[in-house]
Amino acid sequence: MHYWLMKSEPADVSIDDLATFPGQSVAWYGVRNYQARNFMRDQMEIGDGVLFYHSNCKIPGIAGIARVATHAYPDATQFDLKSKYFDAKASGEQPRWFNVDVQLVKKISLVSLAEMRLHPELARMRTLQAGNRLSITPLAPDEWHYITTQLIRD
DNA sequence: GCCAACGTTGGC
DNA sequence: GCCAACGTTGGC
């Protein structure tokens, strides 16, 4: 069992969007960073805990709890000429990019990045480090437990 | 919209 | 394999 923080721009896919999707589930398409890809492809297991994080928006922060719902499989957008995620160097035989499906567990009242910064227990979280841009980061179990039991009140 | 930090690309 | 140039991320 692993724990993850996964960033999504709410203008693209928000927690409310996720709640309306079939099965309240979404393919985590569009990851084009090898480190983040490798987390999905090599380490994620069905049932892993996910903090669904809103990035690049007015109030960035954790917007919900989710779970990993599938193993990794090739990201369909790499083959789609019309997608901004199209990758000419990828082929069906040699896919480059993978994604898992992520399923909503529950929406929460936002735990903002600013609030997270107030808690020394979370000081080592990757997302809080200066200059961190990685869209998928592993969470230490104690960080997951702290956030889900101390910072989430609903 | 600014800009710092980081990742990727490609010439050499 | 180095490294400068460029593109992207994402908080502020």
Coordinates of C-alpha atoms (C1' of nucleotides) in Angstrom, one line a residue:
Chain A
M1 CA 0.0 0.0 0.0
H2 CA 1.4 3.3 -1.1
Y3 CA 0.2 6.9 -0.8
W4 CA 0.3 9.6 -3.4
L5 CA -0.4 13.2 -4.1
M6 CA -1.6 13.8 -7.6
K7 CA -1.9 17.3 -9.1
S8 CA -4.7 18.3 -11.5
E9 CA -5.5 21.7 -12.8
P10 CA -9.1 22.2 -11.9
A11 CA -9.7 24.0 -15.2
D12 CA -8.8 20.7 -16.8
V13 CA -10.2 18.1 -14.3
S14 CA -11.5 19.3 -11.0
I15 CA -12.7 17.3 -8.0
D16 CA -16.3 18.2 -9.0
D17 CA -15.7 17.0 -12.6
L18 CA -14.4 13.7 -11.2
A19 CA -17.6 13.3 -9.1
T20 CA -19.7 13.5 -12.3
F21 CA -17.7 11.0 -14.4
P22 CA -18.9 7.4 -14.9
G23 CA -17.8 5.4 -11.9
Q24 CA -16.4 8.7 -10.5
S25 CA -13.2 7.6 -12.2
V26 CA -10.8 9.2 -14.6
A27 CA -7.8 8.1 -16.6
W28 CA -4.8 10.2 -15.3
Y29 CA -3.8 11.1 -18.9
G30 CA -1.3 13.7 -20.0
V31 CA 1.6 13.0 -17.6
R32 CA 4.7 13.7 -19.7
N33 CA 7.4 13.5 -17.1
Y34 CA 9.4 10.3 -16.7
Q35 CA 9.6 10.3 -13.0
A36 CA 5.9 10.7 -12.6
R37 CA 5.2 8.1 -15.3
N38 CA 7.5 5.6 -13.5
F39 CA 5.5 6.1 -10.2
M40 CA 2.3 5.1 -12.0
R41 CA 3.8 2.4 -14.1
D42 CA 6.1 0.8 -11.6
Q43 CA 4.8 1.5 -8.1
M44 CA 1.1 2.1 -8.1
E45 CA -1.2 -0.6 -7.0
I46 CA -4.9 -0.8 -7.0
G47 CA -6.2 0.6 -3.8
D48 CA -3.4 3.0 -3.1
G49 CA -4.5 6.2 -1.4
V50 CA -4.5 9.4 -3.4
L51 CA -4.7 13.0 -2.3
F52 CA -6.4 14.9 -5.2
Y53 CA -4.6 18.2 -5.4
H54 CA -5.7 21.3 -7.3
S55 CA -2.8 23.1 -8.8
N56 CA -2.3 26.3 -10.9
C57 CA -5.5 27.9 -9.6
K58 CA -6.6 30.6 -7.2
I59 CA -6.3 28.5 -4.0
P60 CA -4.1 25.5 -4.6
G61 CA -4.6 22.6 -2.2
I62 CA -6.0 19.2 -1.5
A63 CA -9.6 19.0 -2.8
G64 CA -10.4 15.3 -2.2
I65 CA -9.5 11.8 -1.4
A66 CA -9.2 9.2 -4.2
R67 CA -7.8 5.8 -4.8
V68 CA -5.8 4.1 -7.6
A69 CA -8.5 2.1 -9.5
T70 CA -6.4 0.3 -12.2
H71 CA -2.9 -0.7 -12.9
A72 CA -1.0 1.5 -15.4
Y73 CA -1.8 1.1 -19.1
P74 CA -0.8 3.1 -22.2
D75 CA -2.1 6.7 -22.1
A76 CA -4.4 7.0 -25.1
T77 CA -3.7 10.6 -25.7
Q78 CA -0.1 9.9 -26.9
F79 CA -1.7 8.3 -30.0
D80 CA -4.2 11.0 -30.6
L81 CA -3.1 13.4 -33.3
K82 CA -5.6 16.0 -32.2
S83 CA -4.5 15.9 -28.5
K84 CA -2.0 18.3 -27.1
Y85 CA -0.4 15.3 -25.5
F86 CA 0.2 13.5 -28.9
D87 CA 3.7 12.1 -29.0
A88 CA 5.1 11.2 -32.5
K89 CA 7.7 9.0 -30.9
A90 CA 5.3 6.7 -29.3
S91 CA 3.7 3.7 -31.0
G92 CA 1.3 1.0 -30.1
E93 CA 4.2 -1.5 -29.9
Q94 CA 6.3 1.0 -28.0
P95 CA 4.1 3.2 -25.9
R96 CA 6.0 5.9 -24.0
W97 CA 3.4 7.1 -21.6
F98 CA 1.2 5.3 -19.1
N99 CA -1.6 6.2 -16.8
V100 CA -3.7 4.6 -14.1
D101 CA -7.4 5.3 -13.4
V102 CA -8.1 7.3 -10.3
Q103 CA -11.5 7.0 -8.5
L104 CA -13.1 9.5 -6.1
V105 CA -13.4 8.4 -2.5
K106 CA -14.7 11.7 -1.2
K107 CA -14.6 15.4 -1.8
I108 CA -13.4 17.4 1.2
S109 CA -13.4 21.0 2.2
L110 CA -10.2 22.3 0.7
V111 CA -6.9 21.9 2.7
S112 CA -5.0 24.7 1.1
L113 CA -1.3 24.7 0.4
A114 CA -1.0 27.7 2.7
E115 CA -2.5 25.7 5.6
M116 CA -0.3 22.7 4.9
R117 CA 2.7 24.9 5.2
L118 CA 1.7 25.7 8.8
H119 CA 2.2 22.2 10.0
P120 CA 5.7 21.1 10.8
E121 CA 4.6 17.4 10.5
L122 CA 4.3 18.1 6.8
A123 CA 7.6 20.0 6.3
R124 CA 9.2 17.2 4.4
M125 CA 6.4 16.7 1.9
R126 CA 7.7 16.9 -1.6
T127 CA 4.9 19.2 -2.7
L128 CA 6.0 21.7 -0.1
Q129 CA 9.6 21.9 -1.1
A130 CA 10.7 25.0 -3.0
G131 CA 10.9 24.5 -6.7
N132 CA 9.0 21.2 -6.7
R133 CA 7.0 20.7 -9.9
L134 CA 6.5 17.0 -10.0
S135 CA 2.8 16.3 -10.6
I136 CA 2.8 13.0 -8.8
T137 CA 4.7 12.5 -5.6
P138 CA 4.8 9.7 -3.0
L139 CA 3.6 10.5 0.5
A140 CA 5.1 9.0 3.6
P141 CA 2.4 7.0 5.5
D142 CA 2.7 9.3 8.5
E143 CA 2.0 12.3 6.2
W144 CA -1.0 10.6 4.8
H145 CA -2.3 9.8 8.2
Y146 CA -1.7 13.2 9.5
I147 CA -3.5 14.9 6.7
T148 CA -6.4 12.5 6.6
T149 CA -7.0 12.5 10.4
Q150 CA -5.8 15.9 11.5
L151 CA -6.5 18.3 8.6
I152 CA -9.6 16.8 7.1
R153 CA -12.7 17.4 9.2
D154 CA -15.5 16.0 7.2
Chain B
dG1 C1' 1.6 38.1 -15.6
dC2 C1' 6.1 37.3 -13.4
dC3 C1' 9.7 34.5 -12.6
dA4 C1' 12.5 30.7 -10.3
dA5 C1' 13.3 26.1 -10.7
dC6 C1' 13.6 22.3 -13.2
dG7 C1' 13.4 19.0 -17.3
dT8 C1' 14.3 18.2 -22.1
dT9 C1' 16.5 18.9 -26.5
dG10 C1' 20.1 19.0 -29.7
dG11 C1' 24.5 20.8 -31.5
dC12 C1' 29.1 20.0 -30.9
Chain C
dG1 C1' 28.5 13.3 -22.7
dC2 C1' 28.6 18.3 -21.9
dC3 C1' 25.9 22.2 -21.6
dA4 C1' 23.3 26.3 -23.5
dA5 C1' 18.9 27.2 -25.0
dC6 C1' 14.4 26.6 -24.6
dG7 C1' 9.9 25.1 -22.7
dT8 C1' 7.0 24.1 -18.8
dT9 C1' 5.3 24.2 -14.1
dG10 C1' 2.9 26.5 -10.7
dG11 C1' 3.0 29.6 -6.6
dC12 C1' 2.7 34.2 -5.8

